[in-house]
Short mmCIF file of C-alpha atoms in Angstrom, two decimals:
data_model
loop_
_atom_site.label_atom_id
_atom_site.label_comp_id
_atom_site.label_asym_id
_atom_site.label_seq_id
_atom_site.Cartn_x
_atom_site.Cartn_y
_atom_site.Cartn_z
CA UNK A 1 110.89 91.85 136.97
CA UNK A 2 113.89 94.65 137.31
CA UNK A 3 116.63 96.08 135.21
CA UNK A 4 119.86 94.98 135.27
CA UNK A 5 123.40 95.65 133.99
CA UNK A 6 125.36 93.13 132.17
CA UNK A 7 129.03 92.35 132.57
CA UNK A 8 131.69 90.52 132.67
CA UNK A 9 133.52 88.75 130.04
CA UNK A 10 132.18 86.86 127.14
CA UNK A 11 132.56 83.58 128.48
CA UNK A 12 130.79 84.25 131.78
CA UNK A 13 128.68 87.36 131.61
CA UNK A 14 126.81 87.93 134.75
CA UNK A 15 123.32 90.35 135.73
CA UNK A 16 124.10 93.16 138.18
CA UNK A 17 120.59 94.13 139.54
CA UNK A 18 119.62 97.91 139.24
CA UNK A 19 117.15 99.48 142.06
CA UNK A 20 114.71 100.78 139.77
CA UNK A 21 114.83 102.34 136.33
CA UNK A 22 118.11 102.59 134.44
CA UNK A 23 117.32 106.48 133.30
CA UNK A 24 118.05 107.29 136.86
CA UNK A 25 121.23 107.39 138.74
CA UNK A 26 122.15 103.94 138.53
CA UNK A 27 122.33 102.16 141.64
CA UNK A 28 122.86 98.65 141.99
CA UNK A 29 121.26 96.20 144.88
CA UNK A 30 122.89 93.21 146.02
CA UNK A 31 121.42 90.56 143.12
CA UNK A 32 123.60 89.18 141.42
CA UNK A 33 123.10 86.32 138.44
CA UNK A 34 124.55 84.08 135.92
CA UNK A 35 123.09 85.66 132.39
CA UNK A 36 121.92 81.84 131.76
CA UNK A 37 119.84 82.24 134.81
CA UNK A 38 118.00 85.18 133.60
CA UNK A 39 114.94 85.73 131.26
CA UNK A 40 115.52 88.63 129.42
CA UNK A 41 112.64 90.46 128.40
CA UNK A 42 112.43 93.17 125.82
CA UNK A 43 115.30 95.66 127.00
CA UNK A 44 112.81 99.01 126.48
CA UNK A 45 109.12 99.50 126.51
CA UNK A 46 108.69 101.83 123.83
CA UNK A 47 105.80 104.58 123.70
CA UNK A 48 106.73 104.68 120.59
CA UNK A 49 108.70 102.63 117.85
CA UNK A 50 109.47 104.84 114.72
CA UNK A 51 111.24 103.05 111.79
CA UNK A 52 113.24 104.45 108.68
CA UNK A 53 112.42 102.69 105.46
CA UNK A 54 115.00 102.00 101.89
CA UNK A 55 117.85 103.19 104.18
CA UNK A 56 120.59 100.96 102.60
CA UNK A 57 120.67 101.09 98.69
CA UNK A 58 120.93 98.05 98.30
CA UNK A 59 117.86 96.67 100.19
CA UNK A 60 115.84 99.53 98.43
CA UNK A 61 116.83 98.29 94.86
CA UNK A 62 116.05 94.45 96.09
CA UNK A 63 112.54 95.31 96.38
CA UNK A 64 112.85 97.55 93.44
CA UNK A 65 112.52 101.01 95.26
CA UNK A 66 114.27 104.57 94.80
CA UNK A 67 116.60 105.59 97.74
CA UNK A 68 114.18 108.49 99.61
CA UNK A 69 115.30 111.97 99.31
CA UNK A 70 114.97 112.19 103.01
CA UNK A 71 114.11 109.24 105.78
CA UNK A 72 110.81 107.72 104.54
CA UNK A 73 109.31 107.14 108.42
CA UNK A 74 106.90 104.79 109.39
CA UNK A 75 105.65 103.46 112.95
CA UNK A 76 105.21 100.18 114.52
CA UNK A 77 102.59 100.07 117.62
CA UNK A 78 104.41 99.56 121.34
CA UNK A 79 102.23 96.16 121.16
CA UNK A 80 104.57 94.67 118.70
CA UNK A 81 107.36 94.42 120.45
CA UNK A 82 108.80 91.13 122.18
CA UNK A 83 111.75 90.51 123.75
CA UNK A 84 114.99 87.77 122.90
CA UNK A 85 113.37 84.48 123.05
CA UNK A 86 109.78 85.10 122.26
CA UNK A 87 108.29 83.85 119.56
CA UNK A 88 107.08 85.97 116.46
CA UNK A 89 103.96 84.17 114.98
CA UNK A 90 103.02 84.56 111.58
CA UNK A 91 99.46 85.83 111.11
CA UNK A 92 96.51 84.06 108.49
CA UNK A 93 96.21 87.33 106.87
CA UNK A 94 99.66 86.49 105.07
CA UNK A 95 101.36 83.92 103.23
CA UNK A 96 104.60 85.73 103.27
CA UNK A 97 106.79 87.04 106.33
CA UNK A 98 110.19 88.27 106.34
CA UNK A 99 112.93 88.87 108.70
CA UNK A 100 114.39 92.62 108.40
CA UNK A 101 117.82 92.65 110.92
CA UNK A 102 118.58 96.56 111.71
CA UNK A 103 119.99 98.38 114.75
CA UNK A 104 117.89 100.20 116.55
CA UNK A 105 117.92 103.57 118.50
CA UNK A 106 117.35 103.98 122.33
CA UNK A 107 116.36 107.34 123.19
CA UNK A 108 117.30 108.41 126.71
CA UNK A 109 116.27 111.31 129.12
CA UNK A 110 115.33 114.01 128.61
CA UNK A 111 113.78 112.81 125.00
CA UNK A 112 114.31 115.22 121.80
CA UNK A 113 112.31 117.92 120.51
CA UNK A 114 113.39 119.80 117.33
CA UNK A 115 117.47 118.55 118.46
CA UNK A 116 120.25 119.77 115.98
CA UNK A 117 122.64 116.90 115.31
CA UNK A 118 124.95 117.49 118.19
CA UNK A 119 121.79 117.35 120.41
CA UNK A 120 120.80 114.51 118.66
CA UNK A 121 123.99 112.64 119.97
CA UNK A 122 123.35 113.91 123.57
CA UNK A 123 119.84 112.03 123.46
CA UNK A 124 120.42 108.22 122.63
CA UNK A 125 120.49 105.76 125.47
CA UNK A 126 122.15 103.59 123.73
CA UNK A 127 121.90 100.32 121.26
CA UNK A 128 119.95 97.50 120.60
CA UNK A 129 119.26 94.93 117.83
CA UNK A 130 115.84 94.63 116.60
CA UNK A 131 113.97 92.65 113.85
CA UNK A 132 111.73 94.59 111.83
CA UNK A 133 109.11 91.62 111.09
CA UNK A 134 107.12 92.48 107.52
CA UNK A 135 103.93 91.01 106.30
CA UNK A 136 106.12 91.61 102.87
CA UNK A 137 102.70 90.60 100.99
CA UNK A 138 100.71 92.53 103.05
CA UNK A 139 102.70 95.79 102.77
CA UNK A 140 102.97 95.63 98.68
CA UNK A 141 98.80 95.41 98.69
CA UNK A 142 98.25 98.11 101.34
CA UNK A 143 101.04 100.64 100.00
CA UNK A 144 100.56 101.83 103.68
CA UNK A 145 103.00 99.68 105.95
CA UNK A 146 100.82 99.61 109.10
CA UNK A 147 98.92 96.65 108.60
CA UNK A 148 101.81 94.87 107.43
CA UNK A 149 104.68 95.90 110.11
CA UNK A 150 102.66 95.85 112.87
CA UNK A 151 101.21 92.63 113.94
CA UNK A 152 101.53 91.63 117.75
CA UNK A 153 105.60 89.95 118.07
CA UNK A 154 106.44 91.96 114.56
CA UNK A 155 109.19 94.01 116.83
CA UNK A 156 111.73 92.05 118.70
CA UNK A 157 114.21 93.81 120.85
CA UNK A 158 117.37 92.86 122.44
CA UNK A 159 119.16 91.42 124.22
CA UNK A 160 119.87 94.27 126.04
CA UNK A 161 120.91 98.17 125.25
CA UNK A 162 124.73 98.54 124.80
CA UNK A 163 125.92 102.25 125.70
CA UNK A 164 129.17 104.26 124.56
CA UNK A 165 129.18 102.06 121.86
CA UNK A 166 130.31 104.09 118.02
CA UNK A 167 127.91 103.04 115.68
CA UNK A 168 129.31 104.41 112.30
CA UNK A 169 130.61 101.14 111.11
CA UNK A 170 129.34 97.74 112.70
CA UNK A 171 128.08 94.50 111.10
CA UNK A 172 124.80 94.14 110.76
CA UNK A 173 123.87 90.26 110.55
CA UNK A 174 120.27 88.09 110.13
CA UNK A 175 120.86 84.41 110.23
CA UNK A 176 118.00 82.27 109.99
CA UNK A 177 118.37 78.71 111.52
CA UNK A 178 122.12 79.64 111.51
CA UNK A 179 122.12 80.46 107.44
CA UNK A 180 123.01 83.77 106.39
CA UNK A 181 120.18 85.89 105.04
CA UNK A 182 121.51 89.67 105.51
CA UNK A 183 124.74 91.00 105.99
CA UNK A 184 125.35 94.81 105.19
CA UNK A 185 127.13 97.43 107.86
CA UNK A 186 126.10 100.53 109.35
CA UNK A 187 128.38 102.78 107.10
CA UNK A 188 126.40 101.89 104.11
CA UNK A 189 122.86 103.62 106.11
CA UNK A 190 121.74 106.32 103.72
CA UNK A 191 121.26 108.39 106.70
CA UNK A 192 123.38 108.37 109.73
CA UNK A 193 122.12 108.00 113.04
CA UNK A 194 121.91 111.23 114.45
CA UNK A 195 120.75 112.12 111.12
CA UNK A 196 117.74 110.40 111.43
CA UNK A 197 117.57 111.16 115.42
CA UNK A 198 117.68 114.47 114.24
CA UNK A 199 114.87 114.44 111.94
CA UNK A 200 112.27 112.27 113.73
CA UNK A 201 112.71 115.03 116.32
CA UNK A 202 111.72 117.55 113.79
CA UNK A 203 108.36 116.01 113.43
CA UNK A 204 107.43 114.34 117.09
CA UNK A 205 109.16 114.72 120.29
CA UNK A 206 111.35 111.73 121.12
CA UNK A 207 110.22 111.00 124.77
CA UNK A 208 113.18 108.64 127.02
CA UNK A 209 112.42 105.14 126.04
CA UNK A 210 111.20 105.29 122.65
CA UNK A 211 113.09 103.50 120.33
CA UNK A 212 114.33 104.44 116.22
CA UNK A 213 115.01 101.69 114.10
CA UNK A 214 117.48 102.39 111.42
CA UNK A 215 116.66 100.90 108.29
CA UNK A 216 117.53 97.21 107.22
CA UNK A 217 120.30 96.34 104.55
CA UNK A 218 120.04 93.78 101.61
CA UNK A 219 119.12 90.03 102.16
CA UNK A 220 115.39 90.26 103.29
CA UNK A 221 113.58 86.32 103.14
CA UNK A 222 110.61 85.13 104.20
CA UNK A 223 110.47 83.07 107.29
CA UNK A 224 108.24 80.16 108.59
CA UNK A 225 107.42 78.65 111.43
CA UNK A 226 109.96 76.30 113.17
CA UNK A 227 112.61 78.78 112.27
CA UNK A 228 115.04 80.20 114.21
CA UNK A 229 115.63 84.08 113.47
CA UNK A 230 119.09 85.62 114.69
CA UNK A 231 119.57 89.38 114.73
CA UNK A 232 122.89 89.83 115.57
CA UNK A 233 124.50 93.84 115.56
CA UNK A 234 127.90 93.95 116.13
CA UNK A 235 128.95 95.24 119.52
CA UNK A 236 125.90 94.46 120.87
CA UNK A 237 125.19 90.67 120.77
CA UNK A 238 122.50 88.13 119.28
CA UNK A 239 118.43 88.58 119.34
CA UNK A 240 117.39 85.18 118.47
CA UNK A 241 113.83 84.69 118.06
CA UNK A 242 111.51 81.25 117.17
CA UNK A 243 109.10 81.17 114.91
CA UNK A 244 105.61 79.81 115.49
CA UNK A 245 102.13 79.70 113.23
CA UNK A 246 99.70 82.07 115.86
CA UNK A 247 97.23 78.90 116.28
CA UNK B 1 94.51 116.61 137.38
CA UNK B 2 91.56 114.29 137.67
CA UNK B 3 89.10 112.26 135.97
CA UNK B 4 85.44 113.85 136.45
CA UNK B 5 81.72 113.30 134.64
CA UNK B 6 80.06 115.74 133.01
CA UNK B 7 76.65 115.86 134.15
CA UNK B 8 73.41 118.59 134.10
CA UNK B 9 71.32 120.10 131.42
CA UNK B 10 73.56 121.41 128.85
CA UNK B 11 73.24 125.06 129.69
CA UNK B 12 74.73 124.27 133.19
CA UNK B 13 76.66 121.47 132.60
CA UNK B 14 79.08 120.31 136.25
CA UNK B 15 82.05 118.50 136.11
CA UNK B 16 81.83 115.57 139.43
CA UNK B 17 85.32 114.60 140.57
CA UNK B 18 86.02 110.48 140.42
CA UNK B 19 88.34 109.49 142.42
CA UNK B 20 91.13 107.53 140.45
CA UNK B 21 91.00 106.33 136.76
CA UNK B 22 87.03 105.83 134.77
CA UNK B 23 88.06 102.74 133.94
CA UNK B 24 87.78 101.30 136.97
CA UNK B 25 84.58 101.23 139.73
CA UNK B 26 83.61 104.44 139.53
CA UNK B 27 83.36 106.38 142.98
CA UNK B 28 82.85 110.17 143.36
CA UNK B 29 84.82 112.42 145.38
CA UNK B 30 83.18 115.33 147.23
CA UNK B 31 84.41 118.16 144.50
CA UNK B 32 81.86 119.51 141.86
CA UNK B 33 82.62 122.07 139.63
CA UNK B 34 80.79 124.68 136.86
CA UNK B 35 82.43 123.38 132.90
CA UNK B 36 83.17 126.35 132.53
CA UNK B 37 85.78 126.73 135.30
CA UNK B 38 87.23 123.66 134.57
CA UNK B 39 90.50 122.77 131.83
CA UNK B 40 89.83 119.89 129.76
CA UNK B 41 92.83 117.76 128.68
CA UNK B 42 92.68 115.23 126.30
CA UNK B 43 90.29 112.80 128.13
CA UNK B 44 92.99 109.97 127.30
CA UNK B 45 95.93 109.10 126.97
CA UNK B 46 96.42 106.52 124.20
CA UNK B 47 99.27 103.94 123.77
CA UNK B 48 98.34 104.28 120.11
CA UNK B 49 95.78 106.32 118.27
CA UNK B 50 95.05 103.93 115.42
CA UNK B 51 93.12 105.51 112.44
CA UNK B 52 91.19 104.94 108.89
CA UNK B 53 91.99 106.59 106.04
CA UNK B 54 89.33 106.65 102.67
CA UNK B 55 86.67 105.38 105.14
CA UNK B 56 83.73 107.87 103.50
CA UNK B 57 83.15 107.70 99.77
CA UNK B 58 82.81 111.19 98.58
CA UNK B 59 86.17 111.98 100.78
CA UNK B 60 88.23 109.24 99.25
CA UNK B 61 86.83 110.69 95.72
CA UNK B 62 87.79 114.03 96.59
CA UNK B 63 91.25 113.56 96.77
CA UNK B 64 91.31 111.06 93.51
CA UNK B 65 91.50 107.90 95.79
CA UNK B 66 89.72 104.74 95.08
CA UNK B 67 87.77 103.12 98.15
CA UNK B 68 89.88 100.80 99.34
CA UNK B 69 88.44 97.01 99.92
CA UNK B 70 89.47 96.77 103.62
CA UNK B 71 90.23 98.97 105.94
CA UNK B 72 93.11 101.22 105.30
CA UNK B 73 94.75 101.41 108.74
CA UNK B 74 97.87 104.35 109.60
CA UNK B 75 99.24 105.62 113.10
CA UNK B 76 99.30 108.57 114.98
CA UNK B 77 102.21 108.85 117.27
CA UNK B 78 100.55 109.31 121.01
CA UNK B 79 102.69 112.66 121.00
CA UNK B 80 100.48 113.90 118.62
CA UNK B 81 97.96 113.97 121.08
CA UNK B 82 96.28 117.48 122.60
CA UNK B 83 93.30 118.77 124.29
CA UNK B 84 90.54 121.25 123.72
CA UNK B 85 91.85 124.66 123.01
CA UNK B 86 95.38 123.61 123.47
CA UNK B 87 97.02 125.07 120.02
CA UNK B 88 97.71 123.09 116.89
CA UNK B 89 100.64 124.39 115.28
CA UNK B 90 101.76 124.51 112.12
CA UNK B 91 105.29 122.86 111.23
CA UNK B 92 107.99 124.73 109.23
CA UNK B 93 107.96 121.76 106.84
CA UNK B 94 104.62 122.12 105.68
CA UNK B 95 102.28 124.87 103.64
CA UNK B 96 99.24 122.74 103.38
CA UNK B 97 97.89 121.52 106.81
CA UNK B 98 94.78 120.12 106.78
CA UNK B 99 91.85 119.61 109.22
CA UNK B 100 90.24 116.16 109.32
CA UNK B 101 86.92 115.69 111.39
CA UNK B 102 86.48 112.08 112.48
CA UNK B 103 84.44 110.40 115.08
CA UNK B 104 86.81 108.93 117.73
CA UNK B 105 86.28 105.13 119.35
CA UNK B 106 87.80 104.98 122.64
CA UNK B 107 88.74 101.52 123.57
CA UNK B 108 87.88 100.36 127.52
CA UNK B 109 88.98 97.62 129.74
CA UNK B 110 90.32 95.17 129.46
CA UNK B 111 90.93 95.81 125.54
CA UNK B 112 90.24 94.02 122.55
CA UNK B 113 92.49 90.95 120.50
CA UNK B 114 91.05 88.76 117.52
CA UNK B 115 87.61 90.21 118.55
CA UNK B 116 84.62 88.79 116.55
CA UNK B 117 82.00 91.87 116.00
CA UNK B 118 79.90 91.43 119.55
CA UNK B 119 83.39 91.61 121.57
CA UNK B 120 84.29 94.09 119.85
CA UNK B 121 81.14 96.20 120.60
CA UNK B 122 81.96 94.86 124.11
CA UNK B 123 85.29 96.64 123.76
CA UNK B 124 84.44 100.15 123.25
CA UNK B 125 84.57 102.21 126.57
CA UNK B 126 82.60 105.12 124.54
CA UNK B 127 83.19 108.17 121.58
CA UNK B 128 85.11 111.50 121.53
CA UNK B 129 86.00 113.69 118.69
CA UNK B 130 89.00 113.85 116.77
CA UNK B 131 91.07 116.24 114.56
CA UNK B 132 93.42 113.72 111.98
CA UNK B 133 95.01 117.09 111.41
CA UNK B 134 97.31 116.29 108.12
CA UNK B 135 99.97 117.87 106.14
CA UNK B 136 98.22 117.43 102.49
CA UNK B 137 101.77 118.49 100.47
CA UNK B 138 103.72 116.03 102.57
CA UNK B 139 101.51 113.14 102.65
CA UNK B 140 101.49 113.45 98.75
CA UNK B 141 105.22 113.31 98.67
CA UNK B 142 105.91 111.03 101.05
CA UNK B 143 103.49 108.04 100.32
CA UNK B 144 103.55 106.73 103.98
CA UNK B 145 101.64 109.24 105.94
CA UNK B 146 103.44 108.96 109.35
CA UNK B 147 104.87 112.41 108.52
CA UNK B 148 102.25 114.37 107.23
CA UNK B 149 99.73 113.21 110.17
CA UNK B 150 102.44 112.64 113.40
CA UNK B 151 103.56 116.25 113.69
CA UNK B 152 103.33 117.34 117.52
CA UNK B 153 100.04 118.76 118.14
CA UNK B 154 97.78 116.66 115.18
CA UNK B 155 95.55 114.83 117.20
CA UNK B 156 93.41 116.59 118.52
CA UNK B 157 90.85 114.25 121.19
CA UNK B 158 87.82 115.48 123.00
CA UNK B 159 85.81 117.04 124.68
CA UNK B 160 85.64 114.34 126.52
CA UNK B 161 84.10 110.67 126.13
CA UNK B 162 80.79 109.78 125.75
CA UNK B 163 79.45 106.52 126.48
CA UNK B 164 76.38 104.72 125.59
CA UNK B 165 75.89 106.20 122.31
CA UNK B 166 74.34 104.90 119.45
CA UNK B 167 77.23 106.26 116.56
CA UNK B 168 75.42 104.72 113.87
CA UNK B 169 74.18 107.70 112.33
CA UNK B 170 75.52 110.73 113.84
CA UNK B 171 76.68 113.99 111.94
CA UNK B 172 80.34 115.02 112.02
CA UNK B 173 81.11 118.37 111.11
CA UNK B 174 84.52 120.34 110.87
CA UNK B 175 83.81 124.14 111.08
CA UNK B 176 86.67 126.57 110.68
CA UNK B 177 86.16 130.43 111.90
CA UNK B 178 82.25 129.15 112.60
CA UNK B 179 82.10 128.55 108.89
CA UNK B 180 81.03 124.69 107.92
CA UNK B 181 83.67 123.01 106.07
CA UNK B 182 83.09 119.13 106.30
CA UNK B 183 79.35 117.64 107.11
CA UNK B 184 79.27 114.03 106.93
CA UNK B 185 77.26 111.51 108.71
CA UNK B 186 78.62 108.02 110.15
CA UNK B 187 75.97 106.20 108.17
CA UNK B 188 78.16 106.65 105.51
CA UNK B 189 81.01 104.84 106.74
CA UNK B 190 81.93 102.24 104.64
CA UNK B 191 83.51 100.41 107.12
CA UNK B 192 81.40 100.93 110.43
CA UNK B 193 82.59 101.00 114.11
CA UNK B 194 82.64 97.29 115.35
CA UNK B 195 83.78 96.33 111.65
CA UNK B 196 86.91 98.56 112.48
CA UNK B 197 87.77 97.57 115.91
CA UNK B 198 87.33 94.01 115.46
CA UNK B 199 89.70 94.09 112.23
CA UNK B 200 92.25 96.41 114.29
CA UNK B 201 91.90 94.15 116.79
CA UNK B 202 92.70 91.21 114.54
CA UNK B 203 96.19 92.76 113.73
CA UNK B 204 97.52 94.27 116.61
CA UNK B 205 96.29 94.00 120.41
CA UNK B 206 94.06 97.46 121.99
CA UNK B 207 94.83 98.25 124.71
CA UNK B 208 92.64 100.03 127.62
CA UNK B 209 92.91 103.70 126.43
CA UNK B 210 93.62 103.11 122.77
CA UNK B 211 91.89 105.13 120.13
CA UNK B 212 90.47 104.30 116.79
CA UNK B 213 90.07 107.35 113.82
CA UNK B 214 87.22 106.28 112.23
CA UNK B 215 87.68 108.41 109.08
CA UNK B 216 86.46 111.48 107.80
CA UNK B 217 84.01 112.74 105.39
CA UNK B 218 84.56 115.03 102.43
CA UNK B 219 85.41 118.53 102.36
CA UNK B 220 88.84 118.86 103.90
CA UNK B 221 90.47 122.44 103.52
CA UNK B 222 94.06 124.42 104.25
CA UNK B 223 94.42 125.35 108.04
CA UNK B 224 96.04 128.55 108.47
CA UNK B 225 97.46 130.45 112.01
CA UNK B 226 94.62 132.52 113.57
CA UNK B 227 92.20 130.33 112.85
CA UNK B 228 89.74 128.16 115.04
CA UNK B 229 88.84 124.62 113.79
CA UNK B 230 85.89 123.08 115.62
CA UNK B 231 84.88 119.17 114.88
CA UNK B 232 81.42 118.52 116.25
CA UNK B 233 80.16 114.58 116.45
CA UNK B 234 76.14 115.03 116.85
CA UNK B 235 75.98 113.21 120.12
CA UNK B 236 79.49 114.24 121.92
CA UNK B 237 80.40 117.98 121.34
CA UNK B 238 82.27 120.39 120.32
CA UNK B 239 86.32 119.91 119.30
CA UNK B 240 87.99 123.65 119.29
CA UNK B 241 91.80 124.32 118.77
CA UNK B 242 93.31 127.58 118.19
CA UNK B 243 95.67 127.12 115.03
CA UNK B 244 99.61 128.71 115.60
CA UNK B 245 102.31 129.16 113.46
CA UNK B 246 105.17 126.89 115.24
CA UNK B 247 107.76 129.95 115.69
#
């Protein structure tokens, strides 16, 4: 297993192997692959995955909530998350899962602490996709969203972190088994990015790694096994996911 | 910084050096000190502090909650974590911080998933204490209570762990300033230890390391700077943190 970078164009992206950990100075050994020739695995290993809740107005009115007067946070355990290709299996406890497409945070070194916005900026990695998986019956009984967010494969990541990349207004797209479910775009999130960089950092220290995920927008359905689930963020590329039952 | 057992009668209590991690084969190394020349840290390191609220009766009464028909489960980020006498300090955000005195499961090798009740006995490496220090006013507001409970410095773990103990009727007691504030027992629990890690265990994967927050009993009470909160499990012994203003 090793990092990699990813370039080239569209058509024929290939997998520039790094010598050790991207954080670093980057420094690049001789491997060099086809992307088709690679697993990819979950971009980031998170020590920690913290989420922002009824961030677009519209998802927060489909499931008949206010908008929050400030990011409503939540977390989802580092053992949820899975990487492009793995498959998210639906737990017995529930009877109805859902699909919840959102762009998600990478927080680089040195981390945040207590980071005004501008600092805020300075400390994201860069981009990924991620599907914020919801036990949607689960969470309405509990109130609490643990239970109900954080089931092992609930958080897949990927395909890979995009840097430099402006943020303020991309698509954000779930398609499952190639249908549309949600489409919404990033200049509809209640609060921005470093907005919400900013205030996690208020309350916990953002170490390099961990990973923010930014809300979902309108469209949310539930999902079944034998589907395909496609997170796709624009400027950053497709996390496509299978479905399975756990037994 | 290195692992050690605490051995001896407890008014000359030694710490004995292992060499490498507990959770492997144990081996000793030469060094032996006196307790009272040694600095505890936190004696792990979680990948997720997991934890139970309304889990005692008269608690969940006292702050107008029903008891709730399984386990209610929330996180604590793992940057929450400290050690004895390391300070807990008190966020800008907040004027209502909380202590919380709970009995503390530390999960061993080589973890726990969908464990049935006698693997998940099986699971648990041994007990510490634990502080779910809590900001009352924002948990109120903001419903979820990653917030109000995953402040920097609000999990408190320690002295250190104690294995082989029998935790099914032990006292807990918070005492601030020497006075006693909380005095529970875990024979009240309404969901007891192997109940909770197998049903953790049956949503999201331990890991070796993780910790469970088994709840705490009634009698929870404002925080302010200057003081010293002490949680004592019967059994384990003594929790103390110095409380700070942040600034």
């Amino acid at each position: 297993m090793s990092f990699g970078v990813v370039e080239g164009d569209p058509d024929g992206l290939t997998v520039a192997e790094i010598d050790g950990h991207p954080f670093g100075q980057i420094s690049f050994t001789s491997q060099r692959w086809a992307l088709a020739d690679v697993r990819l695995l979950s971009p980031i290993l998170p020590s920690k995955v913290v989420c922002v809740g009824r961030n677009y107005a519209e998802h927060a009115a489909e499931l008949g909530n206010e908008v929050p007067k400030e990011p409503l946070l939540f977390l989802k355990p580092s053992t949820s998350v899975i990487g492009p290709r793995d498959a998210i299996r639906l737990p017995q406890q529930s009877k109805q899962v859902e699909h919840e497409a959102e762009l998600a945070v990478v927080i680089g070194p040195p981390g945040a602490r207590r980071a005004d916005r501008a600092a805020a900026e300075r400390a994201i990695f860069g981009y990924t996709c991620a599907n914020d998986v919801t036990a949607r019956d689960l969470q309405k009984a509990d109130v609490q969203f643990t239970r109900a967010k954080g089931f092992d494969s609930f958080c897949p990541l990927g395909p890979w972190i995009t840097t430099g990349l402006d943020v303020s207004d991309l698509e954000v797209r779930c398609e499952v088994n190639e249908e549309v479910r949600q489409l919404g775009r990033t200049k509809d999130l209640i609060f921005d990015v470093p907005t919400l960089v900013s205030y996690v950092s208020h309350v916990m220290t953002l170490l390099p790694g961990d990973v923010i995920l930014t809300g979902t927008p309108a469209g949310v359905s539930p999902i079944a096994a034998g589907d395909t689930v496609t997170v796709r963020v624009e400027g950053i590329g497709d996390l496509a996911n299978p479905v399975v039952a756990l037994d």
